[in-house]
CSV table of C-alpha atoms in Angstrom, one decimal:
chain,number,residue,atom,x,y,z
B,1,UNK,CA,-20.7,35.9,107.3
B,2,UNK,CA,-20.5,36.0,103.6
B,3,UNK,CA,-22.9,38.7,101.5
B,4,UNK,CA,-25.9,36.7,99.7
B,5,UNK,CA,-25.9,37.7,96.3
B,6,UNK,CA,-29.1,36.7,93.6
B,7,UNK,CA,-28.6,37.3,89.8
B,8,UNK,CA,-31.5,37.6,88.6
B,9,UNK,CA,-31.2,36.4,84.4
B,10,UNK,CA,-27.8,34.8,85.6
B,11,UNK,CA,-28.2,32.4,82.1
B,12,UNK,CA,-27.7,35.4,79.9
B,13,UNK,CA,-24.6,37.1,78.9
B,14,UNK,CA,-24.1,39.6,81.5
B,15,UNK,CA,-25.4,37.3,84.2
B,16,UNK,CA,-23.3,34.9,83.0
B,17,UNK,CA,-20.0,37.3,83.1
B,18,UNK,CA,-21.0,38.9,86.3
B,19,UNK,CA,-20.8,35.3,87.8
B,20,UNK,CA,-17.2,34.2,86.5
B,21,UNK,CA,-16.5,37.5,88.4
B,22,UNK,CA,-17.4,36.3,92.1
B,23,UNK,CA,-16.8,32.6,91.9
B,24,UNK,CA,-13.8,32.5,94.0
B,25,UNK,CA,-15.0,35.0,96.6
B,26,UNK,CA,-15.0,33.9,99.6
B,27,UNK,CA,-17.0,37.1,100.7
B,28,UNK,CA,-19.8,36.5,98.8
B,29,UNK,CA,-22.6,33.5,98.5
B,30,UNK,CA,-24.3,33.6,95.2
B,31,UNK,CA,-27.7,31.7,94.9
B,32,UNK,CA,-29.4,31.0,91.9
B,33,UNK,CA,-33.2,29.8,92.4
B,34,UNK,CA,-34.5,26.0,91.5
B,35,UNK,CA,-34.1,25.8,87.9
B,36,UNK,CA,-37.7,24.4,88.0
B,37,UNK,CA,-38.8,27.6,89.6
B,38,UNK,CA,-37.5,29.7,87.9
B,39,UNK,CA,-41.1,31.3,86.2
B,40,UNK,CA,-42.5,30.5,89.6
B,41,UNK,CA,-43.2,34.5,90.4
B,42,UNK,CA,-43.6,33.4,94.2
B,43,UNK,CA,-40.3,32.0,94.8
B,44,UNK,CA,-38.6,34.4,92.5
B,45,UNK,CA,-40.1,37.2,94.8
B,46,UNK,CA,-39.1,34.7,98.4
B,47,UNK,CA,-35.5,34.6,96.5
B,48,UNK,CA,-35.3,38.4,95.7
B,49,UNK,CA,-36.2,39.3,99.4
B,50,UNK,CA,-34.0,36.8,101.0
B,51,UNK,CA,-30.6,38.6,100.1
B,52,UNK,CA,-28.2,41.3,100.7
B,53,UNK,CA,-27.9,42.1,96.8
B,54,UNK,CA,-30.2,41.8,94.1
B,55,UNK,CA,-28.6,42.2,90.1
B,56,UNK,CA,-31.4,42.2,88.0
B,57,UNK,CA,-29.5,40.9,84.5
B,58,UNK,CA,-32.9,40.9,82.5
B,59,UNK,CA,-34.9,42.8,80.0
B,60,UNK,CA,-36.1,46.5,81.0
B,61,UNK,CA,-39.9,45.1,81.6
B,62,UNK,CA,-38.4,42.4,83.7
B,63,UNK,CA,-36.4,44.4,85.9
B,64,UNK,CA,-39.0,46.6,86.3
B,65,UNK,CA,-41.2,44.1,87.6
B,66,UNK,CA,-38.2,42.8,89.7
B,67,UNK,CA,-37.8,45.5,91.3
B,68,UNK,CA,-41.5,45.9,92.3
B,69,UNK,CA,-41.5,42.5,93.9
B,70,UNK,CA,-39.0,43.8,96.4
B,71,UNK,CA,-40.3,44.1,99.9
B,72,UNK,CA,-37.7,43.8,102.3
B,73,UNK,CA,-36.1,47.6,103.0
B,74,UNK,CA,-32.8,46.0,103.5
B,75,UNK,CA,-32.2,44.2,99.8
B,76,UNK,CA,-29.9,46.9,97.5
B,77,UNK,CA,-29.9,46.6,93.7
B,78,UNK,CA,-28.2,46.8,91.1
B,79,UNK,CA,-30.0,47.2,87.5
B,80,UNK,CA,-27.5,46.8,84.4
B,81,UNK,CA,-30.7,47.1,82.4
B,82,UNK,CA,-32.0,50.5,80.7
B,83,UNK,CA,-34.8,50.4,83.2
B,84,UNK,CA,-33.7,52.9,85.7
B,85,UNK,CA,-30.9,54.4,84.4
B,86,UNK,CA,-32.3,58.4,84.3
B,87,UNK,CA,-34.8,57.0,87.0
B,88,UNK,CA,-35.7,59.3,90.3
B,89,UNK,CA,-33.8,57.4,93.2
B,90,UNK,CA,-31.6,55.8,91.4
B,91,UNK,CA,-27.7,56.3,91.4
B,92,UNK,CA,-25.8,56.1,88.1
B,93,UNK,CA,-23.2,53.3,88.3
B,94,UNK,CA,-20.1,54.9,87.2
B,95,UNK,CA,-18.0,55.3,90.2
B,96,UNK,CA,-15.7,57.3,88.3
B,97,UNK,CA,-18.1,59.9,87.0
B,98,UNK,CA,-17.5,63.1,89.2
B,99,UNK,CA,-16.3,64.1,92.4
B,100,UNK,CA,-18.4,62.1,95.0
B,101,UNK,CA,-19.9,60.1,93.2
B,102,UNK,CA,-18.6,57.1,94.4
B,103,UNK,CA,-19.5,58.0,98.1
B,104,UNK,CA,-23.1,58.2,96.4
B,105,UNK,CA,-23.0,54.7,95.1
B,106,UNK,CA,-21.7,53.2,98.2
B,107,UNK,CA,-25.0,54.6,100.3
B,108,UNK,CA,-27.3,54.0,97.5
B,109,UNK,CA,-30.2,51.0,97.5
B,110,UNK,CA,-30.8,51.3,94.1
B,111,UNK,CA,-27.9,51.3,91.4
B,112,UNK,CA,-28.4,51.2,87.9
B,113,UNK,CA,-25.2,50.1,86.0
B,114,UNK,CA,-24.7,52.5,82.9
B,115,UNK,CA,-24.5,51.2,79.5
B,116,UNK,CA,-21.1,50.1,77.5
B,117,UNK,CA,-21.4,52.8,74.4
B,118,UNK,CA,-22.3,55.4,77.4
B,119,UNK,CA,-19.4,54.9,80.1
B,120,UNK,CA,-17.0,55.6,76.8
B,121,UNK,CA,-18.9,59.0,76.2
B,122,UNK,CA,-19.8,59.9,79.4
B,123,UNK,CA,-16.2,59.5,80.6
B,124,UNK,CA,-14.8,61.4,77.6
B,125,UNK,CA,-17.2,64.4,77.8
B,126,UNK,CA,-18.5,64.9,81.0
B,127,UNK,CA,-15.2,66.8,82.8
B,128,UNK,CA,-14.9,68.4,79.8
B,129,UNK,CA,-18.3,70.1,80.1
B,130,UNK,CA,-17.6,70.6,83.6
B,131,UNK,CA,-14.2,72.3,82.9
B,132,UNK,CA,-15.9,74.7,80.4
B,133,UNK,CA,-13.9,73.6,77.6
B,134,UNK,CA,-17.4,72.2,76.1
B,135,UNK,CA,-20.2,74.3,76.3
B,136,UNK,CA,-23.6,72.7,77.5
B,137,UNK,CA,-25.0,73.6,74.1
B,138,UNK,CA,-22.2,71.9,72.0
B,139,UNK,CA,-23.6,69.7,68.9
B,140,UNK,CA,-21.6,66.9,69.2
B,141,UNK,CA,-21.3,63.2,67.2
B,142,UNK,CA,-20.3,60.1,68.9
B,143,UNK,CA,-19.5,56.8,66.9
B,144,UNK,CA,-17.6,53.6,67.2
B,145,UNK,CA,-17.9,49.8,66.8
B,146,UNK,CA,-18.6,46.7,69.1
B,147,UNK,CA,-18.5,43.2,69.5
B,148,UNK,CA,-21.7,41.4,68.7
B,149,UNK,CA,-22.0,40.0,72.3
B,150,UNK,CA,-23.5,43.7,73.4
B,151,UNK,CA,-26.6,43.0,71.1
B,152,UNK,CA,-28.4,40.2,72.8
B,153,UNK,CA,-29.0,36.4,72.2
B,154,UNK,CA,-30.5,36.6,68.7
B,155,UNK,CA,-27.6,38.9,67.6
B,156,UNK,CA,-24.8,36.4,69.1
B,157,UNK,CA,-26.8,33.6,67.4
B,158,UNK,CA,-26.4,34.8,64.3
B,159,UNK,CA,-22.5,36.7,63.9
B,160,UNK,CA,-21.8,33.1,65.4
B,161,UNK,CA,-23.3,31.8,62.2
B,162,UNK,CA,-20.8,32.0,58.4
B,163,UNK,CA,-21.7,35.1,57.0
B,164,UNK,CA,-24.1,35.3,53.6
B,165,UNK,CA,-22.1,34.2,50.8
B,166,UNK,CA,-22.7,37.4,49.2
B,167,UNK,CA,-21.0,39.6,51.7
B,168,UNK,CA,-18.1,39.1,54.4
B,169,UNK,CA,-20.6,41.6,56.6
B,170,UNK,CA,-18.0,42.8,58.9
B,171,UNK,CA,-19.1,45.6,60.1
B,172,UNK,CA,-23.0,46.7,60.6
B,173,UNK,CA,-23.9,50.2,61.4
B,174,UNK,CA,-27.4,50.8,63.3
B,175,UNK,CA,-29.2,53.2,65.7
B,176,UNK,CA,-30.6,54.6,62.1
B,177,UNK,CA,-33.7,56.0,63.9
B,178,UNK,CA,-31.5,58.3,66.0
B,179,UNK,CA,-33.2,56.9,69.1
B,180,UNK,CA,-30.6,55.1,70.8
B,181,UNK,CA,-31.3,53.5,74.1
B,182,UNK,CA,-28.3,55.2,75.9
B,183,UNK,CA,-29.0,58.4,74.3
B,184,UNK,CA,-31.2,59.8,77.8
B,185,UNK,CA,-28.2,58.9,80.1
B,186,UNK,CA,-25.5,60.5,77.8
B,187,UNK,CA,-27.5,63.5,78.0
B,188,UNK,CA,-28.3,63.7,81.8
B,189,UNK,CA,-24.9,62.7,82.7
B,190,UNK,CA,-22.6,64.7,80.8
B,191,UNK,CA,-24.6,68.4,81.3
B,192,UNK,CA,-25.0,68.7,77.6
B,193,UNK,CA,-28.4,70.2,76.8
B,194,UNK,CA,-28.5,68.9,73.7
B,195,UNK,CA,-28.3,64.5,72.6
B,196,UNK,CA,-25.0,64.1,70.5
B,197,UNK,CA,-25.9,62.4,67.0
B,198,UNK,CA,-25.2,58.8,67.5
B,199,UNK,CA,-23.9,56.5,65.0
B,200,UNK,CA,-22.6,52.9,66.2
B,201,UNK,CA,-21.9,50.0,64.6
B,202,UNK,CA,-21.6,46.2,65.6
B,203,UNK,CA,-18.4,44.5,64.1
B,204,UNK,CA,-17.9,40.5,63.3
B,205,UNK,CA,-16.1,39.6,66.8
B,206,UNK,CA,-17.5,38.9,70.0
B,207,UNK,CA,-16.4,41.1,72.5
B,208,UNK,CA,-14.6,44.6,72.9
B,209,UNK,CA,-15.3,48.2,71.9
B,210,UNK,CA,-14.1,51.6,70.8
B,211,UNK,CA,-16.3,54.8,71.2
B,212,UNK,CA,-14.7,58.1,69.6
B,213,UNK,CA,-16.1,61.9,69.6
B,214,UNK,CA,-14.4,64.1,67.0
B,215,UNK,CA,-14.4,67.8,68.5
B,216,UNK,CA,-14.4,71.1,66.7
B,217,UNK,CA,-11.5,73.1,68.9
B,218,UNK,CA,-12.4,76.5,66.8
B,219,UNK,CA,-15.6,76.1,67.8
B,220,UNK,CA,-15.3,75.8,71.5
B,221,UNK,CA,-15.3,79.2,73.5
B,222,UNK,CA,-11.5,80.2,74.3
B,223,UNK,CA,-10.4,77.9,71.0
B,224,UNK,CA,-8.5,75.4,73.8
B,225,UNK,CA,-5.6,73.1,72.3
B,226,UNK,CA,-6.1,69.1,71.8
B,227,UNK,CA,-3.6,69.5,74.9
B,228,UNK,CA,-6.2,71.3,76.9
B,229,UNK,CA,-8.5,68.5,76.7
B,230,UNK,CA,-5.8,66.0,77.9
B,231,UNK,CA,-4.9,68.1,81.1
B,232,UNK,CA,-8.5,68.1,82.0
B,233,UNK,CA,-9.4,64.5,81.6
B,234,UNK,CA,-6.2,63.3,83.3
B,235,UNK,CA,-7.3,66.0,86.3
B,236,UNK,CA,-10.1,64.1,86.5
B,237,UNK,CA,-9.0,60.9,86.5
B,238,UNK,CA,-6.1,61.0,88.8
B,239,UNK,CA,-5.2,58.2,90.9
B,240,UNK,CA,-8.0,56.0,89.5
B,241,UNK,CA,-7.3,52.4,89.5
B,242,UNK,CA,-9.7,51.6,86.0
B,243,UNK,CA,-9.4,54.7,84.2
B,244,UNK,CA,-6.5,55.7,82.2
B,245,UNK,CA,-5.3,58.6,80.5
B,246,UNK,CA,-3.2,58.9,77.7
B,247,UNK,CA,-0.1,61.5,78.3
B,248,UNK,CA,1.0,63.7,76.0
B,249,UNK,CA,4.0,62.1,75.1
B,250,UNK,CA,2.4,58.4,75.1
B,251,UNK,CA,0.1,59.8,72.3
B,252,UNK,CA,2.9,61.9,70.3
B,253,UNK,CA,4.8,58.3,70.3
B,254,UNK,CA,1.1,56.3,69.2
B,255,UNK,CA,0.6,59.1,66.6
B,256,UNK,CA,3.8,58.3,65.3
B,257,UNK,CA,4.6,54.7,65.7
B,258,UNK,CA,2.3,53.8,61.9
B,259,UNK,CA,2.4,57.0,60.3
B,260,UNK,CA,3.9,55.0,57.5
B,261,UNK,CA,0.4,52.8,57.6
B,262,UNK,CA,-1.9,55.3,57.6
B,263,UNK,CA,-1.9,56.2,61.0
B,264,UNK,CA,-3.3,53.0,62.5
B,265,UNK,CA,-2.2,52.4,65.9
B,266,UNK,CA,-2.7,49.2,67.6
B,267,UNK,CA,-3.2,50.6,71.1
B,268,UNK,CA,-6.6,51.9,69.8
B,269,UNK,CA,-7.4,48.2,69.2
B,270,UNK,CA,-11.1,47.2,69.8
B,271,UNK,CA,-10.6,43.8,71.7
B,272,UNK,CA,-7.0,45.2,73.7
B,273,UNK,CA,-9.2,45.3,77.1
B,274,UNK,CA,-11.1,42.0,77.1
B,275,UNK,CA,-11.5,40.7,80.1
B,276,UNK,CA,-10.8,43.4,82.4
B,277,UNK,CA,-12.5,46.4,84.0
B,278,UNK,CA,-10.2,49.0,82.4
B,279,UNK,CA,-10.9,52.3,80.3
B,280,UNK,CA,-8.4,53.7,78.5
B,281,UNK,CA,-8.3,57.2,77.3
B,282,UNK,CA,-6.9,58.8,74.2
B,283,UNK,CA,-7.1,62.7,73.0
B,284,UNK,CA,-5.5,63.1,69.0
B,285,UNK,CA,-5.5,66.6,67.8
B,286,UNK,CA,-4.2,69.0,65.4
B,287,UNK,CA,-4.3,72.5,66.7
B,288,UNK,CA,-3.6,74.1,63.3
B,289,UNK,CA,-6.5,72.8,61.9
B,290,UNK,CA,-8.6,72.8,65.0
B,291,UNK,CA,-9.8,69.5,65.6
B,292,UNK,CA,-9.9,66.4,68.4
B,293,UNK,CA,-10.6,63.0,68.5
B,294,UNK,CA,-11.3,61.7,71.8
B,295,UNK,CA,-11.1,58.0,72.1
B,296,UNK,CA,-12.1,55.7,74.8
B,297,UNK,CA,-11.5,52.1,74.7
B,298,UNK,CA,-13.0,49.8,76.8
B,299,UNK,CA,-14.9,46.0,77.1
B,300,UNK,CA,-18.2,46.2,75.9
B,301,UNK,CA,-18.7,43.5,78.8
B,302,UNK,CA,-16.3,44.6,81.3
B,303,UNK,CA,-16.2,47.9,82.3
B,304,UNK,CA,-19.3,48.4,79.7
B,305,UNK,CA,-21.4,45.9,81.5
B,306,UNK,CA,-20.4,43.1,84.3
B,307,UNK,CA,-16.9,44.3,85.5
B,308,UNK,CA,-19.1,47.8,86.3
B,309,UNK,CA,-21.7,45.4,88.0
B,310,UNK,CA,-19.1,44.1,90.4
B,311,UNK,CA,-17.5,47.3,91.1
B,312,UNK,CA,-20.5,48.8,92.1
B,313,UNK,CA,-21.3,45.8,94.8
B,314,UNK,CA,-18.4,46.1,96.0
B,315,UNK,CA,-19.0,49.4,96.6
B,316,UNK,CA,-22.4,49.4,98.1
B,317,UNK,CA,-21.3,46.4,100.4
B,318,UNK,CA,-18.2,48.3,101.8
B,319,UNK,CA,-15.9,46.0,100.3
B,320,UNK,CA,-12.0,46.8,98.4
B,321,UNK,CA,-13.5,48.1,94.9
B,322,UNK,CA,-11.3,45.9,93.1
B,323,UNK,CA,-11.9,42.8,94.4
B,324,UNK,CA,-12.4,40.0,91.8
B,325,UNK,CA,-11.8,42.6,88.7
B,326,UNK,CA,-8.6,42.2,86.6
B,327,UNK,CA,-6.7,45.0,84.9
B,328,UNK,CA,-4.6,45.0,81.4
C-alpha cells in the first residue's frame, strides 16, 4: 500500500518542487485537499490527520498552526519552514550533519528541513568544529549569493520583471540588520558559540546558490594548512551519495585552470547544481599567507529546500534515500 503524503502550501515554490519530486512514485499517494476548501480549517485539519506524512510548505505562523491541528499520534512531519528549526523535539533535517544523525531522522515525528544558506555553512563548518581545527569561539563571516526563487512570491514577481532603467540591478545584498533567519540554526548546529557575521545577497537568476566562509588559518589553534581542512571535511563525508568533497588535486587543477582570468573557475558556478540534491565542496587556501576559503555549492531549491524535503521522507518512511532525487 502506497504512503499518503499531504503538502500542505503545495501552490508555492517549494511545494510546488517537492511535488515534481514524487510524481512518478509508485510508493507514494499525494493528496491535495478540495481547491474550494482549502481555508476550510476543518477539512484542512481532517486532511492533515488522515495521512502518513505531513510537509507543511507554508509561512512560520502557518506551520505552526499546522502543526497544532495534528491529532492523530501516527502522522510524521516534515517542516521546511523556520518554525521549528532550533525547536525542542524536533530533528534537524540534514541527514548528512554528524554521525547518527541520519538514524535520528529516520525515528523522528517531527522533522524540520534546514534552510538553503544554512546546509552550505553548516556542512562546511560543523566537522571542522568538531575536529578542533575551529574553535567554538571562532568569529567567523559567511557570504554568498542566490537565485531570487529563495526570496518568496513577491521577490520572484519582481526579478521576473525588466530591471529599472537606471540600473541592470544584478546583484542585491541584504540581511543588513544582522538578524538573519537562519542565523539560530547555524549557531546550534555547528557548536560555535558565537553567530558568524552574515552577509548574503540575491542575484538576477532564478535558481542556484554559492555560500563561502573565508578562514583565518594563523588564527586557528595548531595554525592547520588549507590541506587540514580538506582531510577533515572529506573524513566526514565519506561515502555519501549527495555530498561531495573536493580532492586536493581536483582543486590545485580548478585553481589553476583561469589563473590567466583572474582566477575564476567555472566549477564554483552558482546555477552548476540545478535540479539535483547535490552539495559540492571546495577548500582554496594559501598556507603562506594563512588563509581559506571554504566553498559550498548547492541548489538553493534542491538540496537547500525540496530535494532535502524528499530525502528526509524517505528517510522517516524507511524507504532507499535517493529515491526520486537526481544527482549532477
Amino acid at each position: 500500500m502506497a504512503h499518503r503524503i499531504f503538502i500542505d502550501g503545495e501552490a508555492g515554490t517549494t511545494g510546488l518542487q517537492i511535488r515534481q519530486r514524487l510524481a512518478d512514485r509508485r510508493d507514494l499517494e499525494v493528496v491535495s485537499i478540495d481547491p474550494a476548501r482549502r481555508k476550510d480549517a476543518d477539512a484542512r485539519a481532517e486532511l492533515l490527520n488522515s495521512v502518513d506524512v505531513a510537509i507543511l510548505c507554508l509561512p512560520d505562523e502557518g506551520a505552526r498552526e499546522a502543526v497544532a491541528m495534528i491529532e492523530n499520534p501516527d502522522v510524521r512531519v516534515i517542516d521546511p519552514s523556520t518554525a521549528h528549526r532550533t525547536a525542542p523535539g524536533w530533528v534537524f533535517g540534514f541527514p548528512e550533519m554528524a554521525p547518527g544523525h541520519r538514524e535520528a531522522i529516520a525515528a523522528s515525528k517531527r522533522v524540520t528541513n534546514p534552510g538553503c544558506w544554512s546546509t552550505g555553512f553548516i556542512a562546511l563548518v560543523a566537522p571542522l568544529v568538531r575536529a578542533g581545527l575551529i574553535p567554538a569561539e571562532a568569529a567567523l563571516s559567511v557570504h554568498g549569493v542566490s537565485g531570487y526563487s529563495g526570496g518568496g512570491r513577491g521577490l520572484i514577481e519582481e526579478f521576473e520583471q525588466a530591471p529599472p532603467a537606471s540600473s541592470a540591478d544584478a546583484f542585491r545584498p541584504y540581511g543588513m540588520t544582522l538578524a538573519h533567519k537562519h542565523l539560530p540554526e547555524m549557531v546550534a548546529y555547528t557548536g560555535l558559540s558565537h553567530p558568524p557575521i552574515f552577509s548574503p545577497a540575491v542575484g538576477r537568476y532564478a535558481q542556484g546558490m554559492i555560500v563561502e566562509v573565508p578562514v583565518a588559518l594563523w588564527a586557528l589553534p595548531g595554525r592547520p594548512a588549507a590541506g587540514d581542512l580538506r582531510a577533515a571535511l572529506s573524513e566526514a563525508y565519506v561515502g555519501e551519495a549527495f555530498v561531495q568533497v573536493a580532492t586536493d588535486l581536483e582543486t590545485s587543477q580548478l585553481s589553476r585552470a583561469r589563473a590567466g582570468a583572474g582566477g575564476y573557475v567555472q566549477a564554483l558556478d552558482p546555477e552548476a547544481l540545478n535540479g539535483t540534491n547535490a552539495l559540492h565542496l571546495q577548500v582554496f587556501g594559501d598556507d603562506a599567507k594563512g588563509q581559506a576559503r571554504l566553498l559550498a555549492v548547492l541548489d538553493n531549491l534542491g538540496k537547500g529546500a525540496s530535494g532535502a524535503a524528499v530525502q528526509n521522507l524517505n528517510l522517516m518512511l524507511g524507504l532507499d534515500e535517493g529515491e526520486g532525487l537526481s544527482r549532477p
